[in-house]
GROMACS .gro file of C-alpha atoms in nm:
model
  385
    1MET     CA    1  -2.888  -4.577  -2.192
    2VAL     CA    2  -2.749  -4.702  -1.858
    3LEU     CA    3  -2.784  -5.071  -1.947
    4ARG     CA    4  -2.645  -5.016  -2.296
    5THR     CA    5  -2.343  -4.827  -2.164
    6PHE     CA    6  -2.269  -5.023  -1.846
    7GLY     CA    7  -2.391  -5.364  -1.966
    8TRP     CA    8  -2.045  -5.509  -2.021
    9SER     CA    9  -1.927  -5.372  -1.688
   10PHE     CA   10  -2.219  -5.535  -1.507
   11ALA     CA   11  -2.148  -5.865  -1.685
   12VAL     CA   12  -1.775  -5.853  -1.606
   13THR     CA   13  -1.857  -5.775  -1.243
   14VAL     CA   14  -2.085  -6.078  -1.208
   15VAL     CA   15  -1.837  -6.311  -1.380
   16GLY     CA   16  -1.539  -6.166  -1.194
   17LEU     CA   17  -1.695  -6.188  -0.848
   18ALA     CA   18  -1.821  -6.539  -0.919
   19ALA     CA   19  -1.471  -6.643  -1.028
   20ALA     CA   20  -1.323  -6.483  -0.715
   21PHE     CA   21  -1.563  -6.678  -0.494
   22MET     CA   22  -1.491  -7.009  -0.668
   23LEU     CA   23  -1.113  -6.957  -0.660
   24TRP     CA   24  -1.060  -6.796  -0.320
   25GLY     CA   25  -1.390  -6.821  -0.131
   26TRP     CA   26  -1.564  -6.539   0.051
   27GLU     CA   27  -1.234  -6.376   0.144
   28GLY     CA   28  -1.130  -6.353  -0.220
   29PHE     CA   29  -1.478  -6.229  -0.311
   30ALA     CA   30  -1.447  -5.946  -0.057
   31VAL     CA   31  -1.093  -5.855  -0.167
   32VAL     CA   32  -1.191  -5.831  -0.535
   33ALA     CA   33  -1.501  -5.624  -0.451
   34ILE     CA   34  -1.297  -5.383  -0.237
   35LEU     CA   35  -1.030  -5.346  -0.506
   36SER     CA   36  -1.300  -5.268  -0.765
   37ILE     CA   37  -1.441  -4.991  -0.546
   38LEU     CA   38  -1.089  -4.861  -0.479
   39GLU     CA   39  -1.014  -4.836  -0.850
   40ILE     CA   40  -1.340  -4.657  -0.928
   41SER     CA   41  -1.293  -4.405  -0.646
   42LEU     CA   42  -0.935  -4.331  -0.750
   43SER     CA   43  -1.014  -4.300  -1.121
   44PHE     CA   44  -1.342  -4.108  -1.143
   45ASP     CA   45  -1.155  -3.794  -1.245
   46ASN     CA   46  -0.978  -4.005  -1.508
   47ALA     CA   47  -1.317  -4.083  -1.666
   48VAL     CA   48  -1.408  -3.714  -1.689
   49VAL     CA   49  -1.080  -3.622  -1.858
   50ASN     CA   50  -1.102  -3.927  -2.085
   51ALA     CA   51  -1.450  -3.814  -2.194
   52SER     CA   52  -1.323  -3.470  -2.296
   53VAL     CA   53  -1.064  -3.639  -2.522
   54LEU     CA   54  -1.280  -3.927  -2.646
   55ALA     CA   55  -1.547  -3.683  -2.765
   56LYS     CA   56  -1.300  -3.557  -3.026
   57MET     CA   57  -1.257  -3.901  -3.188
   58ASN     CA   58  -1.461  -4.055  -3.465
   59GLU     CA   59  -1.666  -4.373  -3.430
   60PHE     CA   60  -1.380  -4.608  -3.525
   61TRP     CA   61  -1.133  -4.474  -3.269
   62GLN     CA   62  -1.395  -4.457  -2.997
   63LYS     CA   63  -1.451  -4.831  -3.051
   64ILE     CA   64  -1.075  -4.893  -3.047
   65PHE     CA   65  -1.058  -4.719  -2.710
   66LEU     CA   66  -1.340  -4.939  -2.578
   67THR     CA   67  -1.198  -5.268  -2.708
   68ILE     CA   68  -0.821  -5.267  -2.748
   69GLY     CA   69  -0.795  -4.988  -2.493
   70ILE     CA   70  -0.970  -5.186  -2.222
   71LEU     CA   71  -0.747  -5.488  -2.288
   72ILE     CA   72  -0.443  -5.267  -2.241
   73ALA     CA   73  -0.593  -5.114  -1.928
   74VAL     CA   74  -0.696  -5.442  -1.762
   75PHE     CA   75  -0.426  -5.687  -1.866
   76GLY     CA   76  -0.147  -5.447  -1.954
   77MET     CA   77  -0.149  -5.201  -1.665
   78ARG     CA   78  -0.310  -5.409  -1.390
   79LEU     CA   79  -0.132  -5.740  -1.454
   80VAL     CA   80   0.166  -5.709  -1.691
   81PHE     CA   81   0.293  -5.370  -1.575
   82PRO     CA   82   0.373  -5.470  -1.213
   83LEU     CA   83   0.546  -5.783  -1.344
   84LEU     CA   84   0.746  -5.572  -1.589
   85ILE     CA   85   0.850  -5.330  -1.315
   86VAL     CA   86   0.975  -5.616  -1.097
   87GLY     CA   87   1.154  -5.781  -1.389
   88VAL     CA   88   1.337  -5.462  -1.486
   89THR     CA   89   1.431  -5.348  -1.135
   90ALA     CA   90   1.536  -5.695  -1.017
   91LYS     CA   91   1.691  -5.790  -1.355
   92MET     CA   92   1.479  -6.104  -1.381
   93GLY     CA   93   1.338  -6.282  -1.686
   94PRO     CA   94   0.962  -6.299  -1.756
   95ILE     CA   95   0.920  -6.661  -1.642
   96GLU     CA   96   1.123  -6.602  -1.327
   97THR     CA   97   0.920  -6.291  -1.248
   98ILE     CA   98   0.587  -6.471  -1.290
   99ASP     CA   99   0.711  -6.757  -1.072
  100LEU     CA  100   0.812  -6.507  -0.805
  101ALA     CA  101   0.472  -6.335  -0.816
  102MET     CA  102   0.287  -6.664  -0.780
  103ASN     CA  103   0.508  -6.845  -0.528
  104ASN     CA  104   0.682  -6.573  -0.329
  105GLN     CA  105   0.425  -6.297  -0.303
  106ASP     CA  106   0.592  -6.117  -0.012
  107GLU     CA  107   0.915  -6.071  -0.209
  108TYR     CA  108   0.717  -5.969  -0.516
  109GLU     CA  109   0.536  -5.702  -0.312
  110ARG     CA  110   0.868  -5.581  -0.171
  111LEU     CA  111   1.018  -5.538  -0.518
  112VAL     CA  112   0.712  -5.351  -0.652
  113THR     CA  113   0.713  -5.124  -0.347
  114ALA     CA  114   1.085  -5.061  -0.392
  115ALA     CA  115   1.013  -4.936  -0.745
  116HIS     CA  116   0.754  -4.686  -0.618
  117PRO     CA  117   0.981  -4.376  -0.629
  118ALA     CA  118   1.039  -4.424  -1.003
  119ILE     CA  119   0.672  -4.500  -1.071
  120ALA     CA  120   0.548  -4.203  -0.867
  121ALA     CA  121   0.795  -3.961  -1.028
  122PHE     CA  122   0.696  -4.064  -1.382
  123GLY     CA  123   0.321  -4.060  -1.318
  124GLY     CA  124   0.331  -3.752  -1.094
  125VAL     CA  125   0.510  -3.535  -1.350
  126PHE     CA  126   0.292  -3.660  -1.637
  127LEU     CA  127  -0.028  -3.577  -1.445
  128LEU     CA  128   0.117  -3.246  -1.325
  129MET     CA  129   0.174  -3.141  -1.688
  130ILE     CA  130  -0.189  -3.219  -1.772
  131PHE     CA  131  -0.305  -3.001  -1.482
  132LEU     CA  132  -0.066  -2.715  -1.559
  133ASP     CA  133  -0.151  -2.701  -1.929
  134PHE     CA  134  -0.518  -2.686  -1.832
  135VAL     CA  135  -0.494  -2.402  -1.578
  136PHE     CA  136  -0.250  -2.200  -1.788
  137GLU     CA  137  -0.484  -2.200  -2.089
  138GLU     CA  138  -0.742  -1.930  -2.150
  139ARG     CA  139  -1.092  -2.083  -2.129
  140GLU     CA  140  -1.443  -1.962  -2.198
  141HIS     CA  141  -1.576  -2.098  -1.867
  142LYS     CA  142  -1.395  -2.033  -1.541
  143TRP     CA  143  -1.486  -2.221  -1.224
  144LEU     CA  144  -1.251  -2.057  -0.971
  145ALA     CA  145  -1.223  -1.728  -1.159
  146TRP     CA  146  -1.012  -1.561  -0.889
  147LEU     CA  147  -0.744  -1.825  -0.952
  148GLU     CA  148  -0.793  -1.916  -1.318
  149ARG     CA  149  -0.784  -1.564  -1.461
  150PRO     CA  150  -0.433  -1.477  -1.336
  151LEU     CA  151  -0.306  -1.826  -1.421
  152ALA     CA  152  -0.440  -1.792  -1.777
  153LYS     CA  153  -0.252  -1.463  -1.811
  154LEU     CA  154   0.067  -1.625  -1.685
  155GLY     CA  155   0.010  -1.908  -1.932
  156LYS     CA  156   0.087  -1.671  -2.219
  157LEU     CA  157   0.454  -1.723  -2.133
  158ASP     CA  158   0.593  -1.997  -2.355
  159MET     CA  159   0.679  -2.330  -2.191
  160LEU     CA  160   0.571  -2.206  -1.846
  161SER     CA  161   0.413  -2.542  -1.757
  162VAL     CA  162   0.738  -2.721  -1.845
  163LEU     CA  163   0.943  -2.485  -1.630
  164VAL     CA  164   0.705  -2.525  -1.335
  165ALA     CA  165   0.706  -2.905  -1.369
  166LEU     CA  166   1.086  -2.912  -1.384
  167GLY     CA  167   1.106  -2.690  -1.076
  168VAL     CA  168   0.868  -2.914  -0.881
  169LEU     CA  169   1.060  -3.224  -0.992
  170LEU     CA  170   1.391  -3.072  -0.882
  171ILE     CA  171   1.249  -2.986  -0.537
  172ILE     CA  172   1.098  -3.333  -0.491
  173ALA     CA  173   1.415  -3.510  -0.607
  174THR     CA  174   1.643  -3.314  -0.375
  175THR     CA  175   1.414  -3.343  -0.072
  176TYR     CA  176   1.208  -3.662  -0.075
  177GLY     CA  177   1.431  -3.834  -0.330
  178SER     CA  178   1.730  -3.841  -0.097
  179GLU     CA  179   1.532  -4.048   0.154
  180ALA     CA  180   1.277  -4.216  -0.071
  181LEU     CA  181   1.051  -4.486   0.068
  182VAL     CA  182   1.140  -4.829  -0.069
  183GLY     CA  183   0.940  -5.024   0.188
  184ASP     CA  184   0.715  -4.977   0.488
  185HIS     CA  185   0.998  -4.838   0.696
  186ASP     CA  186   1.301  -4.855   0.466
  187THR     CA  187   1.447  -4.555   0.281
  188ALA     CA  188   1.719  -4.512   0.022
  189ASP     CA  189   1.879  -4.235  -0.181
  190LYS     CA  190   1.680  -4.235  -0.507
  191THR     CA  191   1.756  -3.879  -0.617
  192ALA     CA  192   1.889  -3.982  -0.959
  193THR     CA  193   1.607  -4.232  -1.011
  194VAL     CA  194   1.340  -3.972  -0.929
  195LEU     CA  195   1.499  -3.715  -1.161
  196ILE     CA  196   1.533  -3.956  -1.454
  197SER     CA  197   1.184  -4.102  -1.411
  198GLY     CA  198   1.028  -3.757  -1.378
  199LEU     CA  199   1.208  -3.637  -1.692
  200LEU     CA  200   1.082  -3.945  -1.877
  201GLY     CA  201   0.727  -3.860  -1.765
  202LEU     CA  202   0.771  -3.505  -1.893
  203ILE     CA  203   0.919  -3.619  -2.224
  204THR     CA  204   0.640  -3.875  -2.272
  205TYR     CA  205   0.377  -3.606  -2.218
  206LEU     CA  206   0.545  -3.363  -2.458
  207ILE     CA  207   0.583  -3.626  -2.731
  208VAL     CA  208   0.239  -3.786  -2.714
  209GLY     CA  209   0.047  -3.467  -2.636
  210GLY     CA  210   0.249  -3.262  -2.881
  211LEU     CA  211   0.200  -3.503  -3.170
  212SER     CA  212  -0.175  -3.531  -3.110
  213ASP     CA  213  -0.206  -3.150  -3.100
  214TYR     CA  214   0.006  -3.119  -3.415
  215PHE     CA  215  -0.203  -3.359  -3.621
  216GLU     CA  216  -0.527  -3.211  -3.487
  217ASP     CA  217  -0.415  -2.861  -3.587
  218LYS     CA  218  -0.298  -2.991  -3.924
  219LEU     CA  219  -0.636  -3.151  -3.982
  220GLU     CA  220  -0.808  -2.822  -3.904
  221ASP     CA  221  -0.573  -2.633  -4.140
  222ASP     CA  222  -0.631  -2.885  -4.420
  223ASP     CA  223  -1.005  -2.856  -4.366
  224ASP     CA  224  -0.989  -2.477  -4.390
  225ASP     CA  225  -0.785  -2.500  -4.710
  226ASP     CA  226  -1.033  -2.744  -4.862
  227GLU     CA  227  -1.321  -2.508  -4.796
  228ASP     CA  228  -1.151  -2.253  -5.022
  229GLY     CA  229  -1.061  -2.505  -5.293
  230GLU     CA  230  -1.258  -2.675  -5.567
  231GLU     CA  231  -1.210  -3.022  -5.420
  232GLY     CA  232  -1.336  -2.929  -5.077
  233GLU     CA  233  -1.675  -3.096  -5.117
  234ALA     CA  234  -1.529  -3.415  -5.258
  235ARG     CA  235  -1.306  -3.493  -4.963
  236GLU     CA  236  -1.416  -3.617  -4.624
  237LYS     CA  237  -1.387  -3.338  -4.371
  238PRO     CA  238  -1.367  -3.365  -3.996
  239GLN     CA  239  -1.684  -3.274  -3.811
  240ARG     CA  240  -1.698  -2.962  -3.602
  241GLY     CA  241  -1.885  -2.893  -3.283
  242ALA     CA  242  -2.085  -2.585  -3.197
  243ASN     CA  243  -1.771  -2.427  -3.049
  244GLY     CA  244  -1.589  -2.463  -3.380
  245LYS     CA  245  -1.350  -2.729  -3.257
  246VAL     CA  246  -1.290  -3.042  -3.455
  247VAL     CA  247  -1.468  -3.359  -3.342
  248GLY     CA  248  -1.471  -3.700  -3.507
  249LEU     CA  249  -1.092  -3.704  -3.547
  250ALA     CA  250  -0.939  -3.991  -3.742
  251GLY     CA  251  -0.601  -4.102  -3.870
  252LYS     CA  252  -0.281  -3.990  -3.701
  253ALA     CA  253  -0.452  -3.730  -3.484
  254ALA     CA  254  -0.687  -3.990  -3.335
  255PHE     CA  255  -0.404  -4.243  -3.301
  256PHE     CA  256  -0.194  -4.010  -3.088
  257LEU     CA  257  -0.500  -3.910  -2.885
  258PHE     CA  258  -0.549  -4.282  -2.823
  259LEU     CA  259  -0.187  -4.314  -2.706
  260TYR     CA  260  -0.237  -4.010  -2.487
  261LEU     CA  261  -0.542  -4.173  -2.325
  262GLU     CA  262  -0.352  -4.496  -2.261
  263VAL     CA  263  -0.056  -4.316  -2.099
  264LEU     CA  264  -0.305  -4.112  -1.895
  265ASP     CA  265  -0.475  -4.432  -1.780
  266ALA     CA  266  -0.136  -4.578  -1.692
  267SER     CA  267  -0.051  -4.273  -1.481
  268PHE     CA  268  -0.379  -4.305  -1.295
  269SER     CA  269  -0.331  -4.678  -1.244
  270PHE     CA  270   0.001  -4.636  -1.061
  271ASP     CA  271  -0.154  -4.533  -0.731
  272GLY     CA  272  -0.423  -4.798  -0.765
  273VAL     CA  273  -0.170  -5.077  -0.819
  274ILE     CA  274   0.052  -4.961  -0.533
  275GLY     CA  275  -0.248  -4.904  -0.305
  276ALA     CA  276  -0.382  -5.250  -0.383
  277PHE     CA  277  -0.088  -5.407  -0.199
  278ALA     CA  278  -0.239  -5.275   0.123
  279ILE     CA  279  -0.526  -5.516   0.058
  280THR     CA  280  -0.362  -5.814  -0.116
  281ASN     CA  281  -0.035  -5.917  -0.278
  282ASP     CA  282  -0.195  -6.183  -0.498
  283ILE     CA  283  -0.144  -6.061  -0.856
  284PHE     CA  284  -0.455  -6.237  -0.985
  285GLU     CA  285  -0.685  -6.097  -0.717
  286MET     CA  286  -0.531  -5.759  -0.785
  287ALA     CA  287  -0.571  -5.782  -1.163
  288LEU     CA  288  -0.931  -5.904  -1.132
  289GLY     CA  289  -1.041  -5.639  -0.883
  290LEU     CA  290  -0.866  -5.347  -1.051
  291GLY     CA  291  -0.979  -5.477  -1.392
  292ILE     CA  292  -1.346  -5.467  -1.289
  293GLY     CA  293  -1.296  -5.111  -1.167
  294ALA     CA  294  -1.125  -5.017  -1.494
  295MET     CA  295  -1.427  -5.145  -1.687
  296TYR     CA  296  -1.654  -4.906  -1.496
  297VAL     CA  297  -1.418  -4.616  -1.561
  298ARG     CA  298  -1.436  -4.693  -1.934
  299SER     CA  299  -1.816  -4.724  -1.925
  300LEU     CA  300  -1.847  -4.399  -1.733
  301THR     CA  301  -1.630  -4.228  -1.994
  302VAL     CA  302  -1.863  -4.341  -2.271
  303TYR     CA  303  -2.170  -4.242  -2.069
  304LEU     CA  304  -2.035  -3.889  -2.022
  305VAL     CA  305  -1.967  -3.861  -2.396
  306ARG     CA  306  -2.308  -3.993  -2.504
  307LYS     CA  307  -2.499  -3.775  -2.261
  308GLY     CA  308  -2.297  -3.464  -2.344
  309THR     CA  309  -2.244  -3.423  -1.970
  310LEU     CA  310  -1.933  -3.206  -2.002
  311ASP     CA  311  -2.127  -2.959  -2.218
  312ASP     CA  312  -2.418  -2.948  -1.976
  313TYR     CA  313  -2.209  -2.927  -1.659
  314VAL     CA  314  -1.926  -2.703  -1.771
  315TYR     CA  315  -1.723  -2.709  -1.450
  316LEU     CA  316  -1.689  -3.087  -1.436
  317GLU     CA  317  -1.379  -3.079  -1.651
  318HIS     CA  318  -1.230  -2.816  -1.421
  319GLY     CA  319  -1.298  -3.032  -1.115
  320ALA     CA  320  -1.141  -3.334  -1.283
  321HIS     CA  321  -0.825  -3.141  -1.370
  322TYR     CA  322  -0.794  -3.002  -1.019
  323ALA     CA  323  -0.829  -3.362  -0.896
  324ILE     CA  324  -0.552  -3.460  -1.139
  325GLY     CA  325  -0.334  -3.183  -0.999
  326ALA     CA  326  -0.402  -3.306  -0.645
  327LEU     CA  327  -0.322  -3.664  -0.744
  328ALA     CA  328   0.003  -3.550  -0.910
  329VAL     CA  329   0.111  -3.373  -0.591
  330ILE     CA  330   0.013  -3.674  -0.378
  331LEU     CA  331   0.209  -3.912  -0.602
  332LEU     CA  332   0.519  -3.695  -0.576
  333ILE     CA  333   0.484  -3.660  -0.198
  334THR     CA  334   0.451  -4.038  -0.157
  335ILE     CA  335   0.807  -4.069  -0.284
  336GLY     CA  336   0.913  -3.972   0.067
  337GLN     CA  337   0.601  -3.997   0.283
  338HIS     CA  338   0.320  -4.247   0.330
  339MET     CA  339  -0.024  -4.130   0.218
  340ASN     CA  340  -0.350  -4.308   0.292
  341GLU     CA  341  -0.527  -4.424  -0.025
  342VAL     CA  342  -0.860  -4.310   0.121
  343ILE     CA  343  -0.734  -3.952   0.116
  344THR     CA  344  -0.630  -3.988  -0.248
  345GLY     CA  345  -0.971  -4.116  -0.349
  346LEU     CA  346  -1.171  -3.868  -0.142
  347ILE     CA  347  -0.990  -3.561  -0.276
  348GLY     CA  348  -1.088  -3.646  -0.632
  349VAL     CA  349  -1.449  -3.724  -0.540
  350ILE     CA  350  -1.485  -3.403  -0.336
  351LEU     CA  351  -1.342  -3.181  -0.610
  352ILE     CA  352  -1.559  -3.332  -0.881
  353ALA     CA  353  -1.869  -3.320  -0.659
  354ALA     CA  354  -1.799  -2.951  -0.588
  355ALA     CA  355  -1.756  -2.883  -0.962
  356PHE     CA  356  -2.080  -3.064  -1.039
  357GLY     CA  357  -2.265  -2.866  -0.773
  358SER     CA  358  -2.128  -2.539  -0.910
  359SER     CA  359  -2.238  -2.643  -1.259
  360VAL     CA  360  -2.592  -2.714  -1.138
  361LEU     CA  361  -2.611  -2.374  -0.970
  362ARG     CA  362  -2.481  -2.208  -1.287
  363ASN     CA  363  -2.743  -2.384  -1.499
  364LYS     CA  364  -3.019  -2.265  -1.268
  365ARG     CA  365  -2.882  -1.911  -1.271
  366ILE     CA  366  -2.875  -1.885  -1.651
  367GLY     CA  367  -3.184  -2.100  -1.709
  368HIS     CA  368  -2.997  -2.377  -1.892
  369GLU     CA  369  -3.167  -2.716  -1.915
  370PRO     CA  370  -2.917  -3.003  -1.958
  371GLY     CA  371  -2.958  -3.182  -2.289
  372LYS     CA  372  -3.134  -2.894  -2.466
  373ASN     CA  373  -2.831  -2.745  -2.635
  374GLY     CA  374  -2.656  -3.053  -2.763
  375ASP     CA  375  -2.385  -3.044  -3.021
  376SER     CA  376  -2.549  -3.200  -3.327
  377ALA     CA  377  -2.224  -3.297  -3.492
  378GLN     CA  378  -2.098  -3.472  -3.181
  379GLU     CA  379  -2.436  -3.636  -3.119
  380GLU     CA  380  -2.419  -3.786  -3.467
  381VAL     CA  381  -2.080  -3.942  -3.387
  382GLU     CA  382  -2.189  -4.063  -3.045
  383ALA     CA  383  -2.507  -4.220  -3.178
  384LYS     CA  384  -2.298  -4.460  -3.387
  385VAL     CA  385  -2.093  -4.590  -3.094
   0.00000   0.00000   0.00000
């Protein structure tokens, strides 16, 4: 199972580190290895959340996520995205931007860093919405019951997560935004930029998340109607898990879930790309190191789906979402204050480790053996991937 799931990641690691050594020597080898570890540590919670979404997709869309999705993650977000940011903010053409990144790396780093307030506001608000929608929703399993029960009751108020996110954005924009960091020691008034970027992050979440939820609900409604009709047996129905929720989603529902995953990955990659400049400003070293890490995040996502880990360790998803909430807050704070990347990575690891430990204790308390109560419908989908 491990070799089958992580095989491509192992192969990419060997090839990538060998290429780093041949191109840049031992120093380049070390830089790429460190960047890979940095990406994995910062994105472990991303893998857990990805797994909860990927488990809903059918075989075709799971493969799309693992093929096209990884190309977007590695080349799009880790290589093209920083170039795009520099090109837009500095009003430069693609060729000029690439030339700058290759031949004037210090200036390239300065321009990417100057764009950090906009990047952090967009990604911070997007991730904050994911966290808020999770904690405001009534759930069967509660990890921190003393906190989650009252929040679930508050969540019955319509659009509460949007109002909270807007309130947080307004506070950040009027405090940190007025003296936003645009360099190691330089600040500038980016209040308008932070507000606009944060609103774009909120709108992106509402559009992509809303459309995926709409088509998923529509698929469920169509399935229920078919069960009452004469043609119900003749049409292909979505599979359902033991909890009654649809799995094996296809068509528009799966497409928008795929978009949601890619935007989620982009939001997680922001801090990794910015943090990588503390190690190197070579775009190719950065893309190679972060790309290797992204491969492991994808492989871990698949591993969690195939093993049914989120069903066996029910608090893992909670820990991942709390880590997302922490990352969202950190991203928004970094608009006006420096934050060590080690802190960012450790917070996520600690929260997920605590959630895993709580899940193990729960399993012992109720006598649950992981892997014994698998979802047969989901297992059938996963076995094909």
